[in-house]
Short mmCIF file of C-alpha atoms and ligand atoms in Angstrom, two decimals:
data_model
loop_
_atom_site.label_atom_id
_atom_site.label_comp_id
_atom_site.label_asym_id
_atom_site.label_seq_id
_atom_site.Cartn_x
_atom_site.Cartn_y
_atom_site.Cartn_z
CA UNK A 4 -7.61 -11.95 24.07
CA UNK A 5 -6.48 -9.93 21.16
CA UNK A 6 -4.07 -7.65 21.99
CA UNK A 7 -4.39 -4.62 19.00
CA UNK A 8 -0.83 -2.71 18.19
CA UNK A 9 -1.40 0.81 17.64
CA UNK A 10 -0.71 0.72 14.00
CA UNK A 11 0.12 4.46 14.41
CA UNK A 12 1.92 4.29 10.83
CA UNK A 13 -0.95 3.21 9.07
CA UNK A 14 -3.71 5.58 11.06
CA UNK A 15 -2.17 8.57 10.79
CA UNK A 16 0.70 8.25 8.25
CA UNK A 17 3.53 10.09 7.47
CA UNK A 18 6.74 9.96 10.13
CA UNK A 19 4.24 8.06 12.77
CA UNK A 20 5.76 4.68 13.50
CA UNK A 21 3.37 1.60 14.46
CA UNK A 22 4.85 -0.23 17.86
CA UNK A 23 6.76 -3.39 17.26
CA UNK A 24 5.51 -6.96 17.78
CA UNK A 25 4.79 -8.37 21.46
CA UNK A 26 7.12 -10.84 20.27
CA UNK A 27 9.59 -10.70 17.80
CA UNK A 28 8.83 -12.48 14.81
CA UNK A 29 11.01 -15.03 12.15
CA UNK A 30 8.94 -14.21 9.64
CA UNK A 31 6.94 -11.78 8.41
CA UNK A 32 3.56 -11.91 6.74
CA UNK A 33 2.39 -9.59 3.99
CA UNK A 34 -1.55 -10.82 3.48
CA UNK A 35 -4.18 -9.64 1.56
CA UNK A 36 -7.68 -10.29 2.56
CA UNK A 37 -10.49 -10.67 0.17
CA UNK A 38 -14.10 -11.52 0.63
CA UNK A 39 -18.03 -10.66 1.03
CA UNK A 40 -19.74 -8.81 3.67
CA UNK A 41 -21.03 -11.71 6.23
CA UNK A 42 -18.30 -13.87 5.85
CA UNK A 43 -16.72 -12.55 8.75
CA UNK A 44 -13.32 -11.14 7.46
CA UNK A 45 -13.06 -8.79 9.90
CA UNK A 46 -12.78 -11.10 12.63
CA UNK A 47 -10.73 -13.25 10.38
CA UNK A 48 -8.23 -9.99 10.37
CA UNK A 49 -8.19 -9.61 13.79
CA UNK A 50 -7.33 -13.06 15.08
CA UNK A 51 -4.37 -13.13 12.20
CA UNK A 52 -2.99 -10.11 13.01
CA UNK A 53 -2.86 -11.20 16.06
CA UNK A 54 -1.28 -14.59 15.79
CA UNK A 55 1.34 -13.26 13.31
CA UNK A 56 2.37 -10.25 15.03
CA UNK A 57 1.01 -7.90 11.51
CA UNK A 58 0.02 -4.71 11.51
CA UNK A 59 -4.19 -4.98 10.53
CA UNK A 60 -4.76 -2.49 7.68
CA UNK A 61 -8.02 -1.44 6.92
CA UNK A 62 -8.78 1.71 5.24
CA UNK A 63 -12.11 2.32 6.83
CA UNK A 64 -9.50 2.93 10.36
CA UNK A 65 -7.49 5.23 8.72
CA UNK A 66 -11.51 7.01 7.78
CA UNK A 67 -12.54 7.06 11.38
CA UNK A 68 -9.24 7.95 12.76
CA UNK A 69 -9.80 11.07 11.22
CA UNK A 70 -13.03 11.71 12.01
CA UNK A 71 -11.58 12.53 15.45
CA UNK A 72 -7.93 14.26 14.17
CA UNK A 73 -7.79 17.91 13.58
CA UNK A 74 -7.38 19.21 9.79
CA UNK A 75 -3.32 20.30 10.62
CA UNK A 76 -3.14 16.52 11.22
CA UNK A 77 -4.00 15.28 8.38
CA UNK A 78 -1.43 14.12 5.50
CA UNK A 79 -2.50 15.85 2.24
CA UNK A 80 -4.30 12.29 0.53
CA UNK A 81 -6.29 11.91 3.74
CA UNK A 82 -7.26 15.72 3.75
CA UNK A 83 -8.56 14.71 -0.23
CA UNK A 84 -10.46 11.71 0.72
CA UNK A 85 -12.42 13.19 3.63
CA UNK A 86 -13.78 15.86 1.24
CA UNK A 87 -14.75 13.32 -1.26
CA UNK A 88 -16.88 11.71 1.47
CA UNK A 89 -18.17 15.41 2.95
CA UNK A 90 -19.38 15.85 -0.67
CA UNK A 91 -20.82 12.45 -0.34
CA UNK A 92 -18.63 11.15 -3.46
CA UNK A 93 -16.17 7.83 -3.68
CA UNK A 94 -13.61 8.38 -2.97
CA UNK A 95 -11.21 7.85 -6.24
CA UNK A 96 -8.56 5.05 -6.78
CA UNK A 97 -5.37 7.46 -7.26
CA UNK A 98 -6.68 8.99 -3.74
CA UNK A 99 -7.25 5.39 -1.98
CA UNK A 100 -3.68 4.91 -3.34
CA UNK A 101 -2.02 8.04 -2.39
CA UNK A 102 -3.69 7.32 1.01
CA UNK A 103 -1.46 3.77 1.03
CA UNK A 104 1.64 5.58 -0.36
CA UNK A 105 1.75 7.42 2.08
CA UNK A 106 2.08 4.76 5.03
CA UNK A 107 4.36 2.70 3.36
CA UNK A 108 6.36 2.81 6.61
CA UNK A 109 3.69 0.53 8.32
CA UNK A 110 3.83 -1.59 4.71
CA UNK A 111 7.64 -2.33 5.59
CA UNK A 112 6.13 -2.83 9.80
CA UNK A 113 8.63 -5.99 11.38
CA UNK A 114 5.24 -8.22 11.67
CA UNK A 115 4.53 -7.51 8.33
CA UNK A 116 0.83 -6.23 7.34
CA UNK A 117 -2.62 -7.66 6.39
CA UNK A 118 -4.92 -5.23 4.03
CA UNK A 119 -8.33 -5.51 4.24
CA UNK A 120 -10.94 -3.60 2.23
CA UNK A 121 -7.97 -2.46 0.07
CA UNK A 122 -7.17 -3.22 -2.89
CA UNK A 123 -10.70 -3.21 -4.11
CA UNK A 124 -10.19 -3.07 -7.80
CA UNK A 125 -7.49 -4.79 -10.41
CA UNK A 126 -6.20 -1.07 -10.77
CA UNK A 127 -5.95 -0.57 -6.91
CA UNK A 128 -4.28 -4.27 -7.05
CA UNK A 129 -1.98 -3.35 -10.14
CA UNK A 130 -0.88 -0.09 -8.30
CA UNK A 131 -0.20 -1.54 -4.82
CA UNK A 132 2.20 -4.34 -6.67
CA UNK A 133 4.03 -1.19 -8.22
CA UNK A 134 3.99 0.18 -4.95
CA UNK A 135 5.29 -2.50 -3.15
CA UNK A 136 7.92 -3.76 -5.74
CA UNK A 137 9.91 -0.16 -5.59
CA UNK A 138 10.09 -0.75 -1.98
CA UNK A 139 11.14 -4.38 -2.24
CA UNK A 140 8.41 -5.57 -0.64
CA UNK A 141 6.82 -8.76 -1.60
CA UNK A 142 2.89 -10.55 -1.18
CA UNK A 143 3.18 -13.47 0.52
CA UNK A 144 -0.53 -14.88 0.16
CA UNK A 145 -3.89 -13.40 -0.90
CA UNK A 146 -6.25 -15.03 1.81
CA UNK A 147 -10.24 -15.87 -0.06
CA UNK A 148 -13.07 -16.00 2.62
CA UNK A 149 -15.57 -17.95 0.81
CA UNK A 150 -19.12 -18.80 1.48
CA UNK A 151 -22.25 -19.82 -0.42
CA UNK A 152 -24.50 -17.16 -1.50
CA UNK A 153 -27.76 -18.76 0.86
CA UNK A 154 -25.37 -19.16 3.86
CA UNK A 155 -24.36 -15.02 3.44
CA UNK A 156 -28.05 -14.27 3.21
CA UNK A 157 -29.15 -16.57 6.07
CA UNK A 158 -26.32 -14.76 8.47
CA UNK A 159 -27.15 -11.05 7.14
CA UNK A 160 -30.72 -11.16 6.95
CA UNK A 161 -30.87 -12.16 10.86
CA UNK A 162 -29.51 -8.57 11.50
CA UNK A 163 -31.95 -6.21 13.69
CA UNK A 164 -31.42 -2.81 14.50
CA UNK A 165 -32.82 -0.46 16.99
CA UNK A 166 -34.26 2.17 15.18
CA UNK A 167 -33.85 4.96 18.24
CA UNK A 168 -30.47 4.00 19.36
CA UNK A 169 -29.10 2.48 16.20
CA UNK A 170 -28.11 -0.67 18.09
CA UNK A 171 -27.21 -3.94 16.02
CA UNK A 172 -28.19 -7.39 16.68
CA UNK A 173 -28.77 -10.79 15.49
CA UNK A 174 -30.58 -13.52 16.18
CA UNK A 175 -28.54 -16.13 16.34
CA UNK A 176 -24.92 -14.90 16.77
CA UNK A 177 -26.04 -11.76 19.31
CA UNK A 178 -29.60 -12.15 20.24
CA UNK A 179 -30.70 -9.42 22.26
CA UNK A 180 -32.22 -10.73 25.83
CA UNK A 181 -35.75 -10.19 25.28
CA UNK A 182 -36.29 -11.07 21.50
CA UNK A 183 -37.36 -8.43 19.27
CA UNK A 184 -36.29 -6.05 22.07
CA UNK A 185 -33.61 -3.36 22.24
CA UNK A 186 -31.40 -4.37 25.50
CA UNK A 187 -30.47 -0.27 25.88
CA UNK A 188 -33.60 1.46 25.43
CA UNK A 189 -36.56 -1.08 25.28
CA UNK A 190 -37.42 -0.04 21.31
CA UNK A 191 -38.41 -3.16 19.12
CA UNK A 192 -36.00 -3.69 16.92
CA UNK A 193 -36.82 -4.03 13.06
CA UNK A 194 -34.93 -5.18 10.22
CA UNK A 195 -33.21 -2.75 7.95
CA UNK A 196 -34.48 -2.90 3.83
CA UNK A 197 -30.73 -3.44 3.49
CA UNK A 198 -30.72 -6.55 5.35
CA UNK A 199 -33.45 -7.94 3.84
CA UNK A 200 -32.56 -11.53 1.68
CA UNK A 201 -33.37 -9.76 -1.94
CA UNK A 202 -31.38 -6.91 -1.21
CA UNK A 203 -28.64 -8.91 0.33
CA UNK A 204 -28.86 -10.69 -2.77
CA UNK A 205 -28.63 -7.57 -5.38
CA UNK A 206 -25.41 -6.33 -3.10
CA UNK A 207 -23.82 -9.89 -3.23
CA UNK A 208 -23.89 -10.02 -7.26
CA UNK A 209 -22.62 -6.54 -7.32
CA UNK A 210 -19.68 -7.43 -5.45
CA UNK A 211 -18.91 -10.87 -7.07
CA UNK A 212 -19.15 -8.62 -10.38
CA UNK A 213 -16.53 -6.27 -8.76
CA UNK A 214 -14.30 -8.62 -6.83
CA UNK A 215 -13.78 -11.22 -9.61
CA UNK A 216 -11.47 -9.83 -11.69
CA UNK A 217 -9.50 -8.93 -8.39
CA UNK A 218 -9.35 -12.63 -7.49
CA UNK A 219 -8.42 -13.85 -10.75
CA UNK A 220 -5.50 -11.08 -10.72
CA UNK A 221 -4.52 -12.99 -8.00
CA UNK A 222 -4.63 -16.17 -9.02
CA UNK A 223 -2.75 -15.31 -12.06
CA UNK A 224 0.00 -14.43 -9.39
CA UNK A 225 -0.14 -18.05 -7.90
CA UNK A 226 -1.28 -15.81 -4.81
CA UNK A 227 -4.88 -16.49 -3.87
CA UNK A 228 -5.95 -19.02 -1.56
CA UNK A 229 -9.66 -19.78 -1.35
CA UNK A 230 -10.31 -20.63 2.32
CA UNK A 231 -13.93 -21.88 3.34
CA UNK A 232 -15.20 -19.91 5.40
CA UNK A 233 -18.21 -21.89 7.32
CA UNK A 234 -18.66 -22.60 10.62
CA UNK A 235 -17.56 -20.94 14.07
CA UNK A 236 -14.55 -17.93 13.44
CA UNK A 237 -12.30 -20.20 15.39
CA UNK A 238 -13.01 -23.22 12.75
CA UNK A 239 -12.47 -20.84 10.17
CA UNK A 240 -9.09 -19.17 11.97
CA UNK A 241 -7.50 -22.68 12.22
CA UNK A 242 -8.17 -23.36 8.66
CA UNK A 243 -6.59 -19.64 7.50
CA UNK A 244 -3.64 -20.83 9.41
CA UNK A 245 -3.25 -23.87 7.64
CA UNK A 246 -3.81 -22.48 4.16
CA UNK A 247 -1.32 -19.66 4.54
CA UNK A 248 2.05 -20.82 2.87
CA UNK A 249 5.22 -22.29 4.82
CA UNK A 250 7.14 -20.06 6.32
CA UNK A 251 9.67 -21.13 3.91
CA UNK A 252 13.59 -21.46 5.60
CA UNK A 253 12.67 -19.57 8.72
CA UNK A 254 12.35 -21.44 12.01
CA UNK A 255 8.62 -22.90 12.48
CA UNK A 256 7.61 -21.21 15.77
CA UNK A 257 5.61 -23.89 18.17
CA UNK A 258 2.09 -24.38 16.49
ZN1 ZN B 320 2.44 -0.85 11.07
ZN1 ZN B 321 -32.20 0.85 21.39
#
């Protein structure tokens, strides 16, 4: 089972330090994650962390972590991005970056790190590299979770929700008991306009128009790795493994 490190560096920022490694690590990995909603990157995230002892850094955390925190606790670029999203506004790249700065002592974590959901632009991407070269801190691999536009529609689109408890299934990967049926409260479930295929569709091109560029950055950098991302998350966990560069001169730990 995965065992999540507290990442206290990254949710809360500032002097906070994350807890070390179960195991101490030869080599550290500094990933980025890229790719669609549906292809299951999140999970992807997880089960890497995991397996290479890195801290998992998603931005949307650091978000709900302070949903809970009192305002004394906040560090000042968190305090600015939760009244962007009170106002209901994006929240701006200098913010999302001051957000990072500020929890550069989880960047330089012993298991290294693995963003995901950040950067999200080329100017988020160009900043973080700035970032991380004053702190002589390197990428080691930009990780691509690709999957044909039908296949992201055809796992989406089989997304129902309970409209009086707000429950999520699907109905394949988590069918609820009685189909069509919330398990909690008995509702039938419907599916949401956003998971319909044609508006699945309209968010996918908006995202290939926005993460593009970001992946090409990338590639300029010899850093991106496309990795296919079909079939079961432990097919596609194996294959992540295998893509992600050698660990160069460090001892290979047991496979
Ligand atoms: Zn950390
Ligand atoms: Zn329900």
């Amino acid at each position: 089972m995965v065992t999540m490190r507290d990442r206290k560096a990254w949710l809360t920022g500032g002097s906070a330090r994350c807890s070390a490694p179960v195991e101490p690590r030869t080599h550290r990995r500094r990933l980025v994650l890229l790719g669609a909603p549906g292809v299951g990157k999140g999970t992807q995230a997880e089960l890497l962390a995991d397996h290479v002892g890195a801290c998992h850094l998603s931005t949307g955390d650091i978000f709900r972590c302070a949903k809970g925190a009192a305002a004394c606790e906040l560090t000042p670029a968190l305090t600015a991005a939760v009244e962007c999203m009170r106002r209901g506004e994006l929240v701006p790249d200098s913010t999302v970056l001051a957000l990072v700065a500020e929890r550069i002592s989880c960047l330089r974590c012993e298991g290294g790190f693995l963003l995901d959901g950040f950067p999200r632009t080329v100017a988020q991407a160009e900043a973080l590299e700035k970032l991380l070269q004053k702190h002589g801190l390197q990428l080691d691999a930009v990780l691509s979770y690709e999957l044909p536009l039908d296949q992201i529609v055809a796992r989406l689109s089989g997304r129902r929700t309970c409209p009086n408890c707000k429950a999520v299934f699907h109905v394949e990967a988590r069918p609820p008991k009685v189909p069509g049926i919330c398990d909690h409260c008995s509702c039938t479930l419907y599916q949401r306009e956003d998971d319909r295929p044609e508006s699945i569709r309209v968010r996918m091109q908006a995202y290939e128009t926005s993460t593009a560029p970001l992946a090409d950055f990338y590639r300029q950098r010899n850093l991106l790795i496309a990795v296919p991302a079909e079939g079961t998350p432990v097919d596609i966990f194996q294959r992540s493994l295998r893509a992600l560069p050698s660990e160069g001169r460090a001892p290979r730990g047991p496979k």
